[in-house]
CSV table of C-alpha atoms in Angstrom, one decimal:
chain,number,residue,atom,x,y,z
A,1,UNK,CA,-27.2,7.6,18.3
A,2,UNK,CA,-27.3,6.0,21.7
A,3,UNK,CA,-30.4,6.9,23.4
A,4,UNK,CA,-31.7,6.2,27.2
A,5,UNK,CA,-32.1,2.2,27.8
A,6,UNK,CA,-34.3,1.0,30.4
A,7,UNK,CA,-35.1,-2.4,31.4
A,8,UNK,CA,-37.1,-4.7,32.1
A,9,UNK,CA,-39.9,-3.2,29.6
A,10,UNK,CA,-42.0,-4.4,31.3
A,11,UNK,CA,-42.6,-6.3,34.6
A,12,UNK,CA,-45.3,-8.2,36.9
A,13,UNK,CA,-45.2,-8.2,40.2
A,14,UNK,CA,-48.2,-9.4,42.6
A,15,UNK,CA,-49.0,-6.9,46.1
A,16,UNK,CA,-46.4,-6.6,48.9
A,17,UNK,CA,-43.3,-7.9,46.3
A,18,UNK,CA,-40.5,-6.0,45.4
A,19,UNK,CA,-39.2,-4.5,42.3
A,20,UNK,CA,-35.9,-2.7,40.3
A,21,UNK,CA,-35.9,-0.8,37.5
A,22,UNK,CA,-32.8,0.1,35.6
A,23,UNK,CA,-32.1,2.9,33.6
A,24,UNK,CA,-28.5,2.9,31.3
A,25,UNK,CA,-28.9,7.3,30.2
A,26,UNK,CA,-27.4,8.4,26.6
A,27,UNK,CA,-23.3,8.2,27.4
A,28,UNK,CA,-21.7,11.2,28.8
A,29,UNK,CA,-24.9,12.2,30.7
A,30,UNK,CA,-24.2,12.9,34.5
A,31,UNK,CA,-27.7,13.5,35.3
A,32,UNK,CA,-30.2,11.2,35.6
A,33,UNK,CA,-34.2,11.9,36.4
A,34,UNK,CA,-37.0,9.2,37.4
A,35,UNK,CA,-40.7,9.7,36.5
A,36,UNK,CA,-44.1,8.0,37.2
A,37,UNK,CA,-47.0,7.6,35.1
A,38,UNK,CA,-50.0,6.1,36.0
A,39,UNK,CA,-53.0,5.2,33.7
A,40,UNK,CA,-54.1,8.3,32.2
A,41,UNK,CA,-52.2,10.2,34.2
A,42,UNK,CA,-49.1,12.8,32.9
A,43,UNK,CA,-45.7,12.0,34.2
A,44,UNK,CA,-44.7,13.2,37.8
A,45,UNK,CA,-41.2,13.8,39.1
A,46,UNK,CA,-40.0,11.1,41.7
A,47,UNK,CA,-36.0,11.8,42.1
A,48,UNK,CA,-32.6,12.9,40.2
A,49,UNK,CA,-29.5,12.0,40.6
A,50,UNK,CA,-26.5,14.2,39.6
A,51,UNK,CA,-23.2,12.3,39.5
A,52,UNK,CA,-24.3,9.7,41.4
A,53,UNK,CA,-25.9,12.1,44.3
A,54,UNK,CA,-29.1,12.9,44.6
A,55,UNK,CA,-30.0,16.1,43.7
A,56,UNK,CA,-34.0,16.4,43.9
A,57,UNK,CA,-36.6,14.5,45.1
A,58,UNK,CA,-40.2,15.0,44.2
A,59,UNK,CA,-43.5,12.9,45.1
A,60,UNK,CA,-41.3,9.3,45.3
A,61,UNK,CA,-42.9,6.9,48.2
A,62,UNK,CA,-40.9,6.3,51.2
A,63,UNK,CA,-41.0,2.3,50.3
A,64,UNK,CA,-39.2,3.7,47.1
A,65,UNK,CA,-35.6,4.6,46.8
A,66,UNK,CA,-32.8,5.1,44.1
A,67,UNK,CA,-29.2,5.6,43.6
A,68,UNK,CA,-26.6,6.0,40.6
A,69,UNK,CA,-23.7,4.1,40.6
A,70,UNK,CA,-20.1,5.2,39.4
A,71,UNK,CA,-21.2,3.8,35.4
A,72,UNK,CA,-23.6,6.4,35.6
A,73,UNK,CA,-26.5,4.0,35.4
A,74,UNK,CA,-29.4,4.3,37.8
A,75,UNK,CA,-32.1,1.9,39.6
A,76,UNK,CA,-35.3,2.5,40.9
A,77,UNK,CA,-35.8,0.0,43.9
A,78,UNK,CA,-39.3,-0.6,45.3
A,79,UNK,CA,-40.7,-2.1,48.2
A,80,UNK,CA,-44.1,-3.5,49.8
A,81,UNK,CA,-45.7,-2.9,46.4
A,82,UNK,CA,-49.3,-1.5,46.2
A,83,UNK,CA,-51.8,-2.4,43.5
A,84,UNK,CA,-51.4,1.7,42.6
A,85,UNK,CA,-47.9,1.5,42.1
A,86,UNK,CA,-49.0,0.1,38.8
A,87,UNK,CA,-47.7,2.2,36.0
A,88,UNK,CA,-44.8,3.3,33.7
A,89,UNK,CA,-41.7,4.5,35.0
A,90,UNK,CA,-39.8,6.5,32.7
A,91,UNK,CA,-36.0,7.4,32.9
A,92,UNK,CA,-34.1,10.3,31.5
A,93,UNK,CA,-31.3,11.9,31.2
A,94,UNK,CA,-29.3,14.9,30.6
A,95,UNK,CA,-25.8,16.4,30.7
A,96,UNK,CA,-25.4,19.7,33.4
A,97,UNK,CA,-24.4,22.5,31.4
A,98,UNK,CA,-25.7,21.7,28.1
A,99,UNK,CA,-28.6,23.2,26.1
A,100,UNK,CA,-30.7,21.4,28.6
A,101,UNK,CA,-33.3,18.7,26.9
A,102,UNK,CA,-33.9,15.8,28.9
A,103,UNK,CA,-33.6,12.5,26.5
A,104,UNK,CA,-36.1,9.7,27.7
A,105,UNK,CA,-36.0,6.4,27.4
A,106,UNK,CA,-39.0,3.8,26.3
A,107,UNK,CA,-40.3,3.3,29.9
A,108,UNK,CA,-40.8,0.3,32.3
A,109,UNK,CA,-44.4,-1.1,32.2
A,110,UNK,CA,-45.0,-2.2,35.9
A,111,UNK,CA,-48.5,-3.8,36.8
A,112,UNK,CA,-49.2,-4.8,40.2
A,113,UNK,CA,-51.4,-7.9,40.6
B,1,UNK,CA,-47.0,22.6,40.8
B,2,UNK,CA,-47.1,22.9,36.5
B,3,UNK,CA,-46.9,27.2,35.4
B,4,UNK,CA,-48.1,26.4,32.5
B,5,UNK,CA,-52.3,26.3,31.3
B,6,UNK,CA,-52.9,24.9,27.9
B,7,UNK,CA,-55.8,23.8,26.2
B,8,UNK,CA,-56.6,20.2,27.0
B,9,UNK,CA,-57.5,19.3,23.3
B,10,UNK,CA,-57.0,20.8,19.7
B,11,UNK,CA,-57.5,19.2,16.2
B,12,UNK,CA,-56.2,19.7,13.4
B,13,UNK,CA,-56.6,18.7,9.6
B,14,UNK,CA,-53.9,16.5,8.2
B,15,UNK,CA,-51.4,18.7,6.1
B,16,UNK,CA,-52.1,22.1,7.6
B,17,UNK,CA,-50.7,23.8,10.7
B,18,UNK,CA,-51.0,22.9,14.0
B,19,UNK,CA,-50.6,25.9,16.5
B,20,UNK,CA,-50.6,24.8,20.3
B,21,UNK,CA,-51.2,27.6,22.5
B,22,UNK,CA,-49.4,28.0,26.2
B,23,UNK,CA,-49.8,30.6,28.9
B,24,UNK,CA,-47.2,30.9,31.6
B,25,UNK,CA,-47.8,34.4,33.0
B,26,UNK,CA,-45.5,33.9,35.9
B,27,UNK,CA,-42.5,32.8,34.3
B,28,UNK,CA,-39.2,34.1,35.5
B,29,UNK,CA,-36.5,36.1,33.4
B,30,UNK,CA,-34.1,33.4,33.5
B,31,UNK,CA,-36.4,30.4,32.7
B,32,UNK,CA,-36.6,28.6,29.5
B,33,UNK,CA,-40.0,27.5,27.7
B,34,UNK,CA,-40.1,24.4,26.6
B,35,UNK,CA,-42.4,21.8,24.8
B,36,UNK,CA,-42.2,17.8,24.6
B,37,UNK,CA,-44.7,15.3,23.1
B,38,UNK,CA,-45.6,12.0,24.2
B,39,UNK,CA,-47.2,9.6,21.8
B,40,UNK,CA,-49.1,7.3,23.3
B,41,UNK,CA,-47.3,5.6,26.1
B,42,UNK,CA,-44.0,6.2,24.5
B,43,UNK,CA,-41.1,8.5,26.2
B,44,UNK,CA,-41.7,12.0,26.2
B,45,UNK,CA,-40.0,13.3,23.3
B,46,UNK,CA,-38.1,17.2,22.9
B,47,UNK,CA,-39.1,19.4,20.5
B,48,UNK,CA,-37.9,22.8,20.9
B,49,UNK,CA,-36.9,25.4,23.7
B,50,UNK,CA,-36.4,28.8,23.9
B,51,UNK,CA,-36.0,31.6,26.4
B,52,UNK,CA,-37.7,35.0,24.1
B,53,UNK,CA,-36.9,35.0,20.8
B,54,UNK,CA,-38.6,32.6,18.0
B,55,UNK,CA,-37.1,29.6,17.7
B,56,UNK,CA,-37.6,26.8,14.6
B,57,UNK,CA,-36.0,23.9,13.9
B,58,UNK,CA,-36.8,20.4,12.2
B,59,UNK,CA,-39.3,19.8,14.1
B,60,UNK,CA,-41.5,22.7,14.7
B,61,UNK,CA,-41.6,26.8,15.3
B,62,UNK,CA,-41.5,28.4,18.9
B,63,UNK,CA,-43.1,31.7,18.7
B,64,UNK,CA,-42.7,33.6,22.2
B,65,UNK,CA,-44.6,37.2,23.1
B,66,UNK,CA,-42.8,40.0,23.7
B,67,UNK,CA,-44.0,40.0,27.7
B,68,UNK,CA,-43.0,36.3,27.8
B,69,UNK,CA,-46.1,35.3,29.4
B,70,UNK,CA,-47.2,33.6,26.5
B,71,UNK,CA,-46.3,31.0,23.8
B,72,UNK,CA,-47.0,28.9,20.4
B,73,UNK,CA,-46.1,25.7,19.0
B,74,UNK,CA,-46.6,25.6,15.8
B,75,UNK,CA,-45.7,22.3,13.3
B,76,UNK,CA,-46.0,23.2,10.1
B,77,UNK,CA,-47.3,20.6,8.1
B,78,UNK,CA,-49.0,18.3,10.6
B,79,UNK,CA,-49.1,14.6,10.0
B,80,UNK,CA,-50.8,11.7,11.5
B,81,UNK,CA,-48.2,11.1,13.6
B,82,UNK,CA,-47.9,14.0,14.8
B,83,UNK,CA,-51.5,13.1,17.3
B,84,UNK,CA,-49.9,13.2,20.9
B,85,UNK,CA,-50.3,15.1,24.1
B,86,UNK,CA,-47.8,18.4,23.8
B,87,UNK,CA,-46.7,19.5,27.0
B,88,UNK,CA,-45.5,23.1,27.3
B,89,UNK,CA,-43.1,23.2,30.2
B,90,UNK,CA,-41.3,26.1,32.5
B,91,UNK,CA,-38.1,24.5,33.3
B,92,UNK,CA,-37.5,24.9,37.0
B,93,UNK,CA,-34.3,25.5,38.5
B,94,UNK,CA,-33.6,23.8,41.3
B,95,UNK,CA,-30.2,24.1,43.9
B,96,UNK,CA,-27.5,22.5,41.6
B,97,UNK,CA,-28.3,23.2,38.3
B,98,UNK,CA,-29.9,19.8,37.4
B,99,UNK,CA,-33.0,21.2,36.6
B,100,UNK,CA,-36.2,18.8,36.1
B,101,UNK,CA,-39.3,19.2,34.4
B,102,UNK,CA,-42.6,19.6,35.5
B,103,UNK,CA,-45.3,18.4,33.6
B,104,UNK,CA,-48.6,19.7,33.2
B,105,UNK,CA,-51.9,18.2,31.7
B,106,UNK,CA,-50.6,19.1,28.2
B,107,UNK,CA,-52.9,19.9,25.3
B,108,UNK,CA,-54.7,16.2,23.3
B,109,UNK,CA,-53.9,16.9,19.3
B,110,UNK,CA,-55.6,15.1,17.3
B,111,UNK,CA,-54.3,15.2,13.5
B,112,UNK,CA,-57.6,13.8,11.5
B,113,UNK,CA,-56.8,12.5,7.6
């Protein structure tokens, strides 16, 4: 079965650069969440998207933002990155309405330099 | 903020059963209990839900009290593979019905041979 793709796997990026994370969920899923996890850390909420608006944000920087587009797919856009933005960023996703698990993808490794 | 309070590590002896405690005294009537896994660095992974009555499937038992503040994972037969952090989770509800999940620190199981 299809599950949640995410690329790049992972990425390198030095201090002030930018970087875009994509996230492709399972087919059919109208929802789509972002997490952050940070070396040793456990994952925190950053933003959702529910056919293609958002529809909650949690701790996500302001040099952060996001949006889903009409495939359903979702990126992760970040700005002026900080050596503490290094981490794994997972995606997930989930269809409104069903029994409710959120199916998550692999993750995208980011590491500051 | 996580409702949850679990253990923050357990082992357990290869072949025998694992049972992974979880409070959540101040859950509400209409939310769900539910419990992921994430082996090490991988996506969080579902394993069951449930809202108060047992639940088991191929995975693992879901044993909720009768007061609801209270919960148990239990796998079975644990295996090596099994060692990863389980998180128990409240599922929020949140304007729009696209409901995220809020991760707490999650309980360390170790599965030793």
């Amino acid at each position: 079965a299809a599950g949640v793709i995410q690329s790049p796997r992972h990425l390198i990026k030095e201090k002030r650069e930018t970087a875009t994370l994509k996230c492709y969920p399972i087919p059919r899923h109208d929802t789509v969440y972002w997490y952050q996890q940070g070396p040793g850390q456990d994952p925190q909420f950053l933003i959702s998207f529910y056919e293609k608006m958002q529809s909650d944000k949690g701790s996500i920087p302001d040099r952060f933002s996001a949006q889903q587009f009409s495939d359903y797919h979702s990126e992760l856009n970040m700005s002026s990155l900080e050596l503490g933005d290094s981490a794994l960023y997972f995606c997930a996703s989930s269809l409104r309405g069903a029994t409710g698990e959120l199916f998550f993808g692999e993750g995208s490794r980011l590491t500051v330099l | 903020d996580a409702k949850t309070t679990q253990p923050p590590s357990m082992d357990c002896a290869e072949g025998r059963a694992a049972n992974l405690p979880c409070n959540h005294s101040t859950i509400s009537g209409n939310e769900y209990v539910y419990w992921y896994r994430q082996i090490h660095s991988q996506g969080p992974q579902y394993i069951i839900h449930g809202l108060k009555n047992n639940e088991t499937n191929e995975m693992a038992s879901l044993i909720i009290t009768e007061d609801r503040k209270s919960s148990t994972l239990i796998l079975p037969h644990a295996t090596l593979r099994d060692t990863a952090v389980y998180y128990c989770i409240v599922r929020v509800t949140i304007q729009g019905g696209s409901e995220k999940l809020v991760f707490g620190k999650g309980t360390k199981l170790t599965v030793n041979p």
